[in-house]
XYZ file of C-alpha atoms in Angstrom:
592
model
C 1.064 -45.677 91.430
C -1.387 -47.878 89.375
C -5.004 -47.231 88.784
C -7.026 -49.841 88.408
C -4.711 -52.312 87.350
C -3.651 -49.692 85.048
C 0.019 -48.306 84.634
C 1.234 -45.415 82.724
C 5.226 -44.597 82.758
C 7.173 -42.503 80.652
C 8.577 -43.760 77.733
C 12.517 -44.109 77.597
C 13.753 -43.472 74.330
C 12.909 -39.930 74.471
C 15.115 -39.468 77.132
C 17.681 -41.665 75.757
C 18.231 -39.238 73.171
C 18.499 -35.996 74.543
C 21.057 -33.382 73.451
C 21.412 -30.430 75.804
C 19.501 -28.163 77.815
C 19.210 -24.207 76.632
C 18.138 -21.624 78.809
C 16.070 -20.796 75.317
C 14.282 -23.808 75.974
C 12.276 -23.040 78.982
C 8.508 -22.776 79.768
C 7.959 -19.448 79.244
C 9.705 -19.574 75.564
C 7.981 -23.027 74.203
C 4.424 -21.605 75.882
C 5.074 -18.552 73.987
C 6.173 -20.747 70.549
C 3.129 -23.047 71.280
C 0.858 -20.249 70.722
C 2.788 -19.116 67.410
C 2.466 -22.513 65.360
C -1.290 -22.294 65.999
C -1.832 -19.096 64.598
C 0.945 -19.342 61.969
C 0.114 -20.906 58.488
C 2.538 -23.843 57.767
C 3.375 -24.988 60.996
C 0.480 -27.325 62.510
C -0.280 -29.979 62.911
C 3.018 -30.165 61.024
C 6.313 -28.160 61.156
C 8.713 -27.752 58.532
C 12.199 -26.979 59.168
C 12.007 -23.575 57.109
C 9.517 -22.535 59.785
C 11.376 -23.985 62.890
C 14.100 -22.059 61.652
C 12.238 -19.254 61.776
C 11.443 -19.570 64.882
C 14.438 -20.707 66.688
C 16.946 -18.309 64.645
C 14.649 -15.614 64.564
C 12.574 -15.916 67.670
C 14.479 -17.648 69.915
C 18.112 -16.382 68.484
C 19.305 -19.612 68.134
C 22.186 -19.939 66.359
C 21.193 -22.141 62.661
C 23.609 -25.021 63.625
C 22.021 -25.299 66.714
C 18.435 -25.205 65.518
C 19.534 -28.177 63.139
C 20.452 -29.980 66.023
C 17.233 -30.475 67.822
C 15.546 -30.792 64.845
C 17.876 -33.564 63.273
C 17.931 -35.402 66.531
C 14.205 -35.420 67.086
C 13.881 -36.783 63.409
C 16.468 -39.770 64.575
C 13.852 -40.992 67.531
C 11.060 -41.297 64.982
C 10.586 -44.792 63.545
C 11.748 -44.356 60.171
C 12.360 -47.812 57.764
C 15.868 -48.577 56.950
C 15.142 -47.949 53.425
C 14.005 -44.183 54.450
C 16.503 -43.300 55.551
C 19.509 -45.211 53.170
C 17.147 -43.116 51.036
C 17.489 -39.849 52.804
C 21.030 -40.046 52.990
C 21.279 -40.591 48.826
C 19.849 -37.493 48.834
C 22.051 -35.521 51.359
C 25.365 -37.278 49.488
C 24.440 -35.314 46.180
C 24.449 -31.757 47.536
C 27.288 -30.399 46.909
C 26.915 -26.484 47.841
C 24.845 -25.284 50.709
C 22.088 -24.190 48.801
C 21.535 -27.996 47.509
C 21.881 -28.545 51.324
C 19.260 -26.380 52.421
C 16.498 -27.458 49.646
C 17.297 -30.647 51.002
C 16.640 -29.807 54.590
C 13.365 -28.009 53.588
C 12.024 -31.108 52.634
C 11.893 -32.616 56.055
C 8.774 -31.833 58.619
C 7.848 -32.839 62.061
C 4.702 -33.370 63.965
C 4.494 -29.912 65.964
C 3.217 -31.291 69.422
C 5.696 -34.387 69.917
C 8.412 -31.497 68.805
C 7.195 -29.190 71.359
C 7.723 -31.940 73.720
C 10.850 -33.178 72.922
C 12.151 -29.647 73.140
C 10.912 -29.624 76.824
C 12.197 -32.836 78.078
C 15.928 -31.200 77.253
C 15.580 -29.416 80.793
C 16.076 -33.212 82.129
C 19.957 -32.501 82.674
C 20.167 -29.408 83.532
C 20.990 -28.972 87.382
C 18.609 -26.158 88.363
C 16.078 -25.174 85.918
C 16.489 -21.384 85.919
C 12.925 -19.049 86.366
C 11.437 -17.504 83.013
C 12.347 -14.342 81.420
C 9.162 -12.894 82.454
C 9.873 -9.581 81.045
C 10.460 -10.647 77.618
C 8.663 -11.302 74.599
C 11.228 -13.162 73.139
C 14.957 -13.327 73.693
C 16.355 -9.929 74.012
C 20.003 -9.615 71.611
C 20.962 -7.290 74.782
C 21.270 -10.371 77.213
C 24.260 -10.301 78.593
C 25.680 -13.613 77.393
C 28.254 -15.817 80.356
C 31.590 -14.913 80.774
C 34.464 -17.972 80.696
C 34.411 -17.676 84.159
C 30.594 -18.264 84.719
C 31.001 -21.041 82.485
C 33.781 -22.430 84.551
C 32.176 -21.620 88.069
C 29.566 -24.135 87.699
C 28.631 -26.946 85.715
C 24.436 -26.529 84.501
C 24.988 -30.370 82.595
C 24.526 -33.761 84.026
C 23.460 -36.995 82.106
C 20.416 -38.219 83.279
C 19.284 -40.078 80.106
C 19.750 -43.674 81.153
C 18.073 -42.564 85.025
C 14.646 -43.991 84.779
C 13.819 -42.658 88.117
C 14.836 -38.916 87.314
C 12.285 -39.360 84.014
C 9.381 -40.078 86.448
C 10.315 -37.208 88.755
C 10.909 -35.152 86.088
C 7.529 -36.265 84.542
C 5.414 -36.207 87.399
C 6.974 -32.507 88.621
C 6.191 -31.247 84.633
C 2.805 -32.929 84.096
C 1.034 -30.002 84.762
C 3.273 -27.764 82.601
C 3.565 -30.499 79.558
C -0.186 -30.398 79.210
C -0.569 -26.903 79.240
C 1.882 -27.096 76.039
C -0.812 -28.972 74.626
C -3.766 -26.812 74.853
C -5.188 -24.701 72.386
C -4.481 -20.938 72.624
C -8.212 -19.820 72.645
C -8.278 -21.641 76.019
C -5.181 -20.056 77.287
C -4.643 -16.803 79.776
C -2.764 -13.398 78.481
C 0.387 -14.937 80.320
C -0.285 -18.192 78.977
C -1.788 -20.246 81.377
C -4.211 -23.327 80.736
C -7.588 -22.053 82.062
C -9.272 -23.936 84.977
C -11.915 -25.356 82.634
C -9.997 -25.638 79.485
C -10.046 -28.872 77.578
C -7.110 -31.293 75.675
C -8.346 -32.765 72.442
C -7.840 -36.212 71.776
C -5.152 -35.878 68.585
C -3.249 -33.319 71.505
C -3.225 -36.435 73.478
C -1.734 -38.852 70.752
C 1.220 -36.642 70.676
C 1.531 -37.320 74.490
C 2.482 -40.672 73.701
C 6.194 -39.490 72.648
C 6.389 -39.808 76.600
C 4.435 -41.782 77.994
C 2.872 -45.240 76.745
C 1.394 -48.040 79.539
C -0.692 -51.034 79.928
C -3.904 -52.392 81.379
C -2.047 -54.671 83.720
C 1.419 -56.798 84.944
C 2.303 -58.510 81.510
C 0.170 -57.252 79.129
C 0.974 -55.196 75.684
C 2.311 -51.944 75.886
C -0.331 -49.119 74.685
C -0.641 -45.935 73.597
C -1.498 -43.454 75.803
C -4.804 -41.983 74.202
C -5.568 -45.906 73.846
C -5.375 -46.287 77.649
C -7.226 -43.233 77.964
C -10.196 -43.935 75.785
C -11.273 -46.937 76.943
C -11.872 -49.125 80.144
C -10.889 -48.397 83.607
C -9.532 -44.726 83.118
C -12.088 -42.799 80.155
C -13.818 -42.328 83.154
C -11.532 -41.082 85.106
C -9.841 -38.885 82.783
C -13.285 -37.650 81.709
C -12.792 -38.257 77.731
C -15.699 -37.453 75.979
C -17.158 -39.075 72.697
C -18.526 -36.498 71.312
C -15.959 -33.369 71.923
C -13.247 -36.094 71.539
C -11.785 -33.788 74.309
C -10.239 -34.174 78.027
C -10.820 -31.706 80.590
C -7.275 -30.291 81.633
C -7.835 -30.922 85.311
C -9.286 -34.635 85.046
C -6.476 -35.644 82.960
C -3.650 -34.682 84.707
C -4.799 -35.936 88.066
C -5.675 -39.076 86.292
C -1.844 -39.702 85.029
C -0.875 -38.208 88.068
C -2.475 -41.294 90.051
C -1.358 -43.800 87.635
C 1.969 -42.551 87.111
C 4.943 -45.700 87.837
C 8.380 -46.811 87.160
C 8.976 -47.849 83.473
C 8.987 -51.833 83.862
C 11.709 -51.994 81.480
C 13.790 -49.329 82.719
C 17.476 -50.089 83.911
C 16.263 -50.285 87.796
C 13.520 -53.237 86.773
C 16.843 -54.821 84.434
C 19.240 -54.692 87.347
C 16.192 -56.312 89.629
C 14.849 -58.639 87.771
C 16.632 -58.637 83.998
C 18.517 -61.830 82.752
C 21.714 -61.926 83.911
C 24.429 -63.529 81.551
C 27.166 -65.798 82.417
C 30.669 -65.059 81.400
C 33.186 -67.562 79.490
C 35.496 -66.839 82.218
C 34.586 -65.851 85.792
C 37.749 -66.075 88.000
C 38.763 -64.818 91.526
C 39.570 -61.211 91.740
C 38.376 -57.884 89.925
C 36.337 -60.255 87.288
C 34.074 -61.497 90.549
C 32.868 -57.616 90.233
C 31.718 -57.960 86.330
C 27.595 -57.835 85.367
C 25.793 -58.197 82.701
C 22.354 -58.130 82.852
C 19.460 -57.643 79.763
C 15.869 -57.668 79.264
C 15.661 -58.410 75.551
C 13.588 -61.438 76.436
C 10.269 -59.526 77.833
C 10.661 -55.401 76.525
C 9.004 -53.922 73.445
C 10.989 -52.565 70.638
C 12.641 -49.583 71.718
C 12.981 -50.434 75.400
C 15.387 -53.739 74.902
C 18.636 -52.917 76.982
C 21.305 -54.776 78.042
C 23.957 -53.275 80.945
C 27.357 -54.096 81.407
C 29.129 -53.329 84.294
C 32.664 -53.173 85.906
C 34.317 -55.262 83.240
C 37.757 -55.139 84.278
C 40.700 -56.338 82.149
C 39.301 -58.761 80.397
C 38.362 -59.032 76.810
C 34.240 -59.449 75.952
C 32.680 -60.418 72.602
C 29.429 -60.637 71.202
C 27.566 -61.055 68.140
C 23.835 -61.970 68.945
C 20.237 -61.256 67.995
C 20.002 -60.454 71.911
C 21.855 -57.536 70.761
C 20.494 -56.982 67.981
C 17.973 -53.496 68.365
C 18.872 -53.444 72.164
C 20.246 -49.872 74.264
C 23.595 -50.818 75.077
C 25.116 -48.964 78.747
C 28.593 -50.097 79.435
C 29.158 -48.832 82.795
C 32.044 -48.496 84.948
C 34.449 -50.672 82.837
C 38.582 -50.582 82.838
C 41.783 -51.851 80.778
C 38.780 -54.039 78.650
C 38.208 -54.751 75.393
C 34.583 -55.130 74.193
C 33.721 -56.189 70.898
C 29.665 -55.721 70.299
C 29.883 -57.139 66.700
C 25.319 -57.023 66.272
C 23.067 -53.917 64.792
C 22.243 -51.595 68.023
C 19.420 -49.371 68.483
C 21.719 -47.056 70.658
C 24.707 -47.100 73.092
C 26.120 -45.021 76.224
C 29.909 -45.589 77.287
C 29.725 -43.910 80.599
C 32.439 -43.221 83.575
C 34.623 -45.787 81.691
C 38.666 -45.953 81.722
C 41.850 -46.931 79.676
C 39.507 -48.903 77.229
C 38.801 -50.013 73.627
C 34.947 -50.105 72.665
C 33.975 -51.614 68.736
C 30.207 -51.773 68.063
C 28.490 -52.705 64.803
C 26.066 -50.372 62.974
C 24.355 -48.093 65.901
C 20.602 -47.090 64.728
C 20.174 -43.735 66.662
C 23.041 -42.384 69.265
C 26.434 -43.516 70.897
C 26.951 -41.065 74.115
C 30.166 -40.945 75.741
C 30.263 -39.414 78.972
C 32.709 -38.935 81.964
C 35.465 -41.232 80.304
C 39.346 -41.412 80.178
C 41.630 -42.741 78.140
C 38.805 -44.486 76.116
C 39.242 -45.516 72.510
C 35.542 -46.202 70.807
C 34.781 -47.039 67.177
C 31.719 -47.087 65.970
C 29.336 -45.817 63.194
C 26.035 -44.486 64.280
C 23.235 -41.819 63.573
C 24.577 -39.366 66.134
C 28.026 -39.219 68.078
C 27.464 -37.350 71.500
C 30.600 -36.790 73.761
C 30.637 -35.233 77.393
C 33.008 -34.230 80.241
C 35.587 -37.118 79.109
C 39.273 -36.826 78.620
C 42.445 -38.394 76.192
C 39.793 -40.321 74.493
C 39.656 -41.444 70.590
C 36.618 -42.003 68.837
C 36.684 -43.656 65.111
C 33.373 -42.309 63.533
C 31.373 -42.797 60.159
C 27.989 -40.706 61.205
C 26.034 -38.559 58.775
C 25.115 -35.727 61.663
C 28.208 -33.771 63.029
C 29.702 -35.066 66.426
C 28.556 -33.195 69.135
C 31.128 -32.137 71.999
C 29.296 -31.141 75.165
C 30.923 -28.958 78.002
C 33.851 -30.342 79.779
C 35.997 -32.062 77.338
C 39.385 -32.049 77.265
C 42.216 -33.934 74.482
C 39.277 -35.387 72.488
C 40.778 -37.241 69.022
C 38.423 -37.499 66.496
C 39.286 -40.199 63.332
C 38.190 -41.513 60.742
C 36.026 -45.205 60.808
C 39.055 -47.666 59.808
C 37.901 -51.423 60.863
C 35.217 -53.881 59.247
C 34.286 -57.466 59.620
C 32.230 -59.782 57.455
C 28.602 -58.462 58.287
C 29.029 -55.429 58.633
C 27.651 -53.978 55.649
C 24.569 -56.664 56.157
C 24.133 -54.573 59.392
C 24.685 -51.239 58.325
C 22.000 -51.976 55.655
C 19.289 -53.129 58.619
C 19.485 -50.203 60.466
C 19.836 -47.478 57.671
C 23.187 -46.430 58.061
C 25.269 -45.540 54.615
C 28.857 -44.759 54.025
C 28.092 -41.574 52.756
C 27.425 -38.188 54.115
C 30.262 -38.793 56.687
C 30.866 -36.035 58.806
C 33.045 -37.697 61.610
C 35.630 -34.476 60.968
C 32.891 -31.662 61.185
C 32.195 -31.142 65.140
C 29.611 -29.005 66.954
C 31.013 -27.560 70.059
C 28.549 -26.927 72.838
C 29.156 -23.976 75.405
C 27.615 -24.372 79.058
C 24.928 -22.304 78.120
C 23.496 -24.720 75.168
C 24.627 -22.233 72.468
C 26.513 -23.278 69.663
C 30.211 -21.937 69.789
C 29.955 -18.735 66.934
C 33.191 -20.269 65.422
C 31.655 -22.952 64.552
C 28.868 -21.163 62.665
C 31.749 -20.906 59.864
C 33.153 -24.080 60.169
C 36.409 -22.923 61.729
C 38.836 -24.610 64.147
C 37.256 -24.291 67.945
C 39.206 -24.439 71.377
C 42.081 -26.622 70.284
C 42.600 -28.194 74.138
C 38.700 -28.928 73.573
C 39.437 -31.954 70.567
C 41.773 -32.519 67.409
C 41.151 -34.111 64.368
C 43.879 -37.505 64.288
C 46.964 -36.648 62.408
C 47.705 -38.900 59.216
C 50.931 -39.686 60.908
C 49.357 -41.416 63.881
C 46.349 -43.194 61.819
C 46.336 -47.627 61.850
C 43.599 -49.228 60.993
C 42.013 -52.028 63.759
C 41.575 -55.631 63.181
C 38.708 -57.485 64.524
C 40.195 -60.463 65.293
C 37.747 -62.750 65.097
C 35.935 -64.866 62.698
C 32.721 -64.523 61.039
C 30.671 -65.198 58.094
C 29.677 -62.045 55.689
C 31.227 -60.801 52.507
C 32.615 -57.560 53.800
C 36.041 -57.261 53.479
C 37.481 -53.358 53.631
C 36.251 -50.588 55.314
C 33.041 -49.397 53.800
C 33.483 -46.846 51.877
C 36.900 -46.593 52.086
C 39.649 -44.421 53.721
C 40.019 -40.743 53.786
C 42.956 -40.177 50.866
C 45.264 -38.343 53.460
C 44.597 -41.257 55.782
C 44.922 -44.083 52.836
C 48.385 -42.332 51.600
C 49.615 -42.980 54.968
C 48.981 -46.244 55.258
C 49.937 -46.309 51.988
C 53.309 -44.995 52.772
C 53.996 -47.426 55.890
C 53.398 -50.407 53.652
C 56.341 -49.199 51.411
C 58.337 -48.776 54.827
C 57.493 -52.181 55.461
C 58.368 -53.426 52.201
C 61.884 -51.529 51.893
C 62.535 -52.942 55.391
C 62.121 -56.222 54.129
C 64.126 -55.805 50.930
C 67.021 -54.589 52.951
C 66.784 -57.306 55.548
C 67.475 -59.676 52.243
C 69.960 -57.577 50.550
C 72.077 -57.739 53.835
C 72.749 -61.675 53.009
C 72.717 -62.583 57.027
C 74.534 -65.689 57.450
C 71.785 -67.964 59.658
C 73.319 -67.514 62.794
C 73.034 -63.898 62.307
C 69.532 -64.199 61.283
C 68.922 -66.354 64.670
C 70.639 -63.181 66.434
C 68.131 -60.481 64.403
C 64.793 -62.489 64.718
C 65.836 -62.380 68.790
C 66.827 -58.642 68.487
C 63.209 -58.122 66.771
C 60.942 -60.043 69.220
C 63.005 -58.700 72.119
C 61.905 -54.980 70.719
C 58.361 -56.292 69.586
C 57.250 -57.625 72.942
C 59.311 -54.281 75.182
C 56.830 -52.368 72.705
C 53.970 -54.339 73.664
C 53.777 -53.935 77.002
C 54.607 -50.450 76.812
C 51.794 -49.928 74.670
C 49.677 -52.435 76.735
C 48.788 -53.993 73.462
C 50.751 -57.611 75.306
C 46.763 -57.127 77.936
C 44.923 -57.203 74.641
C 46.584 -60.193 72.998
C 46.976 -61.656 75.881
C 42.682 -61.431 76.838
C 42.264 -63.272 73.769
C 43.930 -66.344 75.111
C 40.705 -69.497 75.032
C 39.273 -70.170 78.162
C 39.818 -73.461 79.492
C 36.166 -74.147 80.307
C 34.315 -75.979 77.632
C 30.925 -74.576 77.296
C 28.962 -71.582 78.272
C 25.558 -71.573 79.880
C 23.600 -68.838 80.782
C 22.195 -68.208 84.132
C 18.817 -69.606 83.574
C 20.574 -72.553 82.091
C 19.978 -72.420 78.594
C 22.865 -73.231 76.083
C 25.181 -70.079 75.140
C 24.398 -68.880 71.914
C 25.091 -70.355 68.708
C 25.642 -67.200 66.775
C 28.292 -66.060 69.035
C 31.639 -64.749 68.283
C 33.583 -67.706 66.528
C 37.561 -68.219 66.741
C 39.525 -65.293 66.338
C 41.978 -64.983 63.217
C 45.180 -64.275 62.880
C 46.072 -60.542 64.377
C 48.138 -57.882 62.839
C 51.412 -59.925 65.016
C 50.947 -62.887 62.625
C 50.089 -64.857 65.671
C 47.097 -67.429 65.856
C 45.123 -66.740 69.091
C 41.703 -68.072 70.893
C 38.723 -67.031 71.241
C 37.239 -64.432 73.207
C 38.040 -65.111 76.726
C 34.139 -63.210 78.034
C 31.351 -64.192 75.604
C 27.930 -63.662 77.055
């Protein structure tokens, strides 16, 4: 609903970034820790992550890993500069022992309130929020912790972080609760409860912009929230007063209640009303089903998104400045190959199949979730994998993937493809070669707990994921052209996974000698060359490798144009190069 021309909506990055619920992580807990900063020295308006250890590990019983977790993500969704955090990650690269680690870790602080929040919001995917432990001070080490067959009987995860219609309901059901979060504990009840005439104070309020942010009318900037509230149509309303610099608890929250909307540049306004993008190729049959549709033209930083939906066995390639800081969701895709070749701000693979995903440099999160037989490589700030199956993910990442309930033959391995920018693009969005931790996983129970194995770094469920065998590594070729000067994997191979490669070459290479040292007369050269292709091709399509060269083929139509008619763009994905088969192919046959 607007007010006065006035629309407030909840913010979708946030949300975007979410982690996992825990049961620790309800109202009664985060009331109870609201009051503690306040009265604590060292932890408002600012917490340090000595003291949020404290609290989580200590008062919550969180295990440390865990703690890190929330804390490290919450860090990724604030707007640090490139440099920052290249910067950062200089530092983390030089500790060598755990104590180096943790004087490290000490350094970093949050703002307390937008924490608070962001805590919170990680109910959003849990199924049915479960009541408070009203009998507790804190969490009791006696609770009986979930057998494998609770864990098993029901499923308390779903992935709501791209649904901008569960973010207002959740919003709008939680108002009340979120603001009492934010009032000051002399204005509070013995249970905790905001007091009918209690009042918010205006820096409470800035933090409220983590969620929510708005504008005076259709069109107009996006604000702040506290801007929006201060001035104009709703200061009134929300009864904001100059000279306590306050809100009274009950005029504010029926104020956002009544101005509450839709975010205009969440995925339902994109599928209504977003660009859509014209394909190099649309044909009869399953490609009649493909969409792509964006709305990098109108949003604000942080809310550009493009969608891509139900590509089906067909090749798609992209290098763009539409791209370029946008949320990527490729939906519903199967037996494709998409190449997103441009800096992203983040990226969800969701309920894809029997496909190969390469993104450049990804600022904040890539989420996979309900997938099969999906191979992704990527480098980003966070690697978040759900409920999917036989998939393989090629990571660089500097946080420790994180494997959420209901996985099953997850391969992790090592980053092993490059093309010419991609060091240009790592560089823009902050992203170094080093800490890597692609081979260090943190395995999620049902509950939101931190497997205890993984407290000490040991192996966890071994159905659950595997790291890739040496044997089994290749590296990938983009095979396309481009102009940049980076020309190996940054930062090179693992040595296991470098001898092996290492060792095939020689393979290769004795193969070869042999082949010469056998002195073939030329019709039985004729008769080997046939033997060879004969075996090449029977392995290609048993690999399906022949779909992937064969998507590659140049369309024959000789422009692209998208839907609003302007000319494709010029920094698209040029003519491929030669593959690893030695064979010259065309371009992409899908670039939008």
């Amino acid at each position: 609903m607007e007010t006065n021309g006035v629309s407030i909506w909840p913010r979708m990055e946030p949300f975007l970034l979410g982690v996992a619920p825990s049961s620790k992580l309800n109202l009664h807990y985060l009331r109870k820790m609201a009051i503690y900063v306040r009265t604590r020295n060292g932890c408002f308006p600012i917490l340090s992550w000595p003291m949020w250890r404290h609290i989580a590990c200590g008062k919550l019983q969180l295990p440390e890993d865990l703690a890190w977790l929330y804390f490290e993500t919450y860090d990724l969704l604030i707007g640090h500069t490139p440099e920052e955090r290249l910067e950062w990650a200089e530092c983390l690269s030089q500790c060598s022992t755990k104590s180096e680690l943790d004087q490290q870790r000490n350094k970093l602080s949050v703002d307390t309130l937008q924490f608070l929040l962001f805590l919170y919001i990680q109910q959003l995917n849990r199924v049915s929020l479960r009541t408070s432990l009203i009998g507790e001070e804190w969490p009791s080490h006696r609770t009986r912790s979930p057998s494998p067959s609770d864990r098993e009987s029901k499923t308390s995860y779903q992935n709501k972080n791209w649904d901008d219609q569960a973010h207002l309901s959740f919003v709008q059901s939680h108002l009340a609760e979120i603001l009492e979060l934010l009032v000051e504990p002399g204005q509070l009840s013995q249970s905790g409860q905001a007091l009918r005439d209690c009042q918010v104070s205006l820096d409470a309020v800035r933090s409220l912009g983590l969620l929510l942010e708005g504008s005076v009318c259709q069109g107009k900037a996006v604000q702040p929230i506290h801007r929006l509230l201060t001035k104009g149509p709703l200061q009134t309303q929300a009864g904001y007063s100059s000279l306590t610099r306050s809100f009274p608890l009950h005029n504010l929250l029926s104020c956002l209640q009544r101005s509450l909307t839709l975010n205009p540049f969440g995925i339902t306004a994109c599928l209504h009303s977003g660009k859509k993008l014209a394909w190099a190729q649309q044909v009869e049959g399953a490609m009649k089903r493909a969409k792509i549709a964006r709305n990098t033209h109108m949003a604000p930083p942080g809310s550009k998104m493009v969608l891509m939906s139900q590509v089906l066995k067909q090749t798609l390639a992209k290098t763009s400045d539409k791209l370029t800081g946008a949320n990527i969701k490729i939906h519903r895709c199967a037996d494709a190959f998409i190449y997103l070749l441009s800096p992203l701000r983040s990226v969800s693979v969701d309920k894809c199949r029997d496909s190969t995903v390469v993104l450049g440099p990804v600022e904040t999160s890539v989420h996979i979730h309900s997938c099969q037989n999906v191979r992704v490589v990527c480098m980003a700030g966070r690697i978040v994998i759900g409920t999917s199956s036989r998939c393989t993910i090629h990571a660089l990442t500097p946080t420790r993937p994180l494997l959420l309930p209901g996985n099953m033959d997850i391969t992790l391995g090592p980053f092993h493809t490059f093309y010419p920018s991609l060091e240009d693009h790592m560089a823009s969005v902050g992203l170094a070669v080093v800490p890597n931790l692609w081979d260090q996983p943190l395995l999620l129970v049902t509950e939101g707990l931190a497997s205890h194995s993984l407290n000490t770094l040991s192996s966890p469920d071994p159905s659950c994921y595997r790291l890739l065998p040496p044997s089994e590594f290749h590296t990938l070729v983009v095979p396309f052209q481009m102009e940049g000067d980076t020309c190996e994997v940054p930062g090179g191979l693992p040595p296991s996974y470098q001898a092996a490669l290492d060792e095939k070459k020689r393979r290769i290479q004795n193969w070869q000698k042999t082949v010469i040292e056998a002195r073939l007369s030329k019709e039985q050269k004729q008769q080997f060359q046939e033997l060879v292709e004969m075996k090449f091709h029977e392995w290609l399509l048993e690999t399906s490798h022949r779909q992937e060269l064969d998507s590659l083929i140049p369309p024959t139509i000789a422009s692209v144009k998208d839907s609003d008619g302007a000319g494709a763009d010029t920094n698209q994905v040029n003519d491929p190069k030669h593959m690893r088969t030695g064979q010259a192919v065309g371009q992409s046959s899908m670039a939008c």
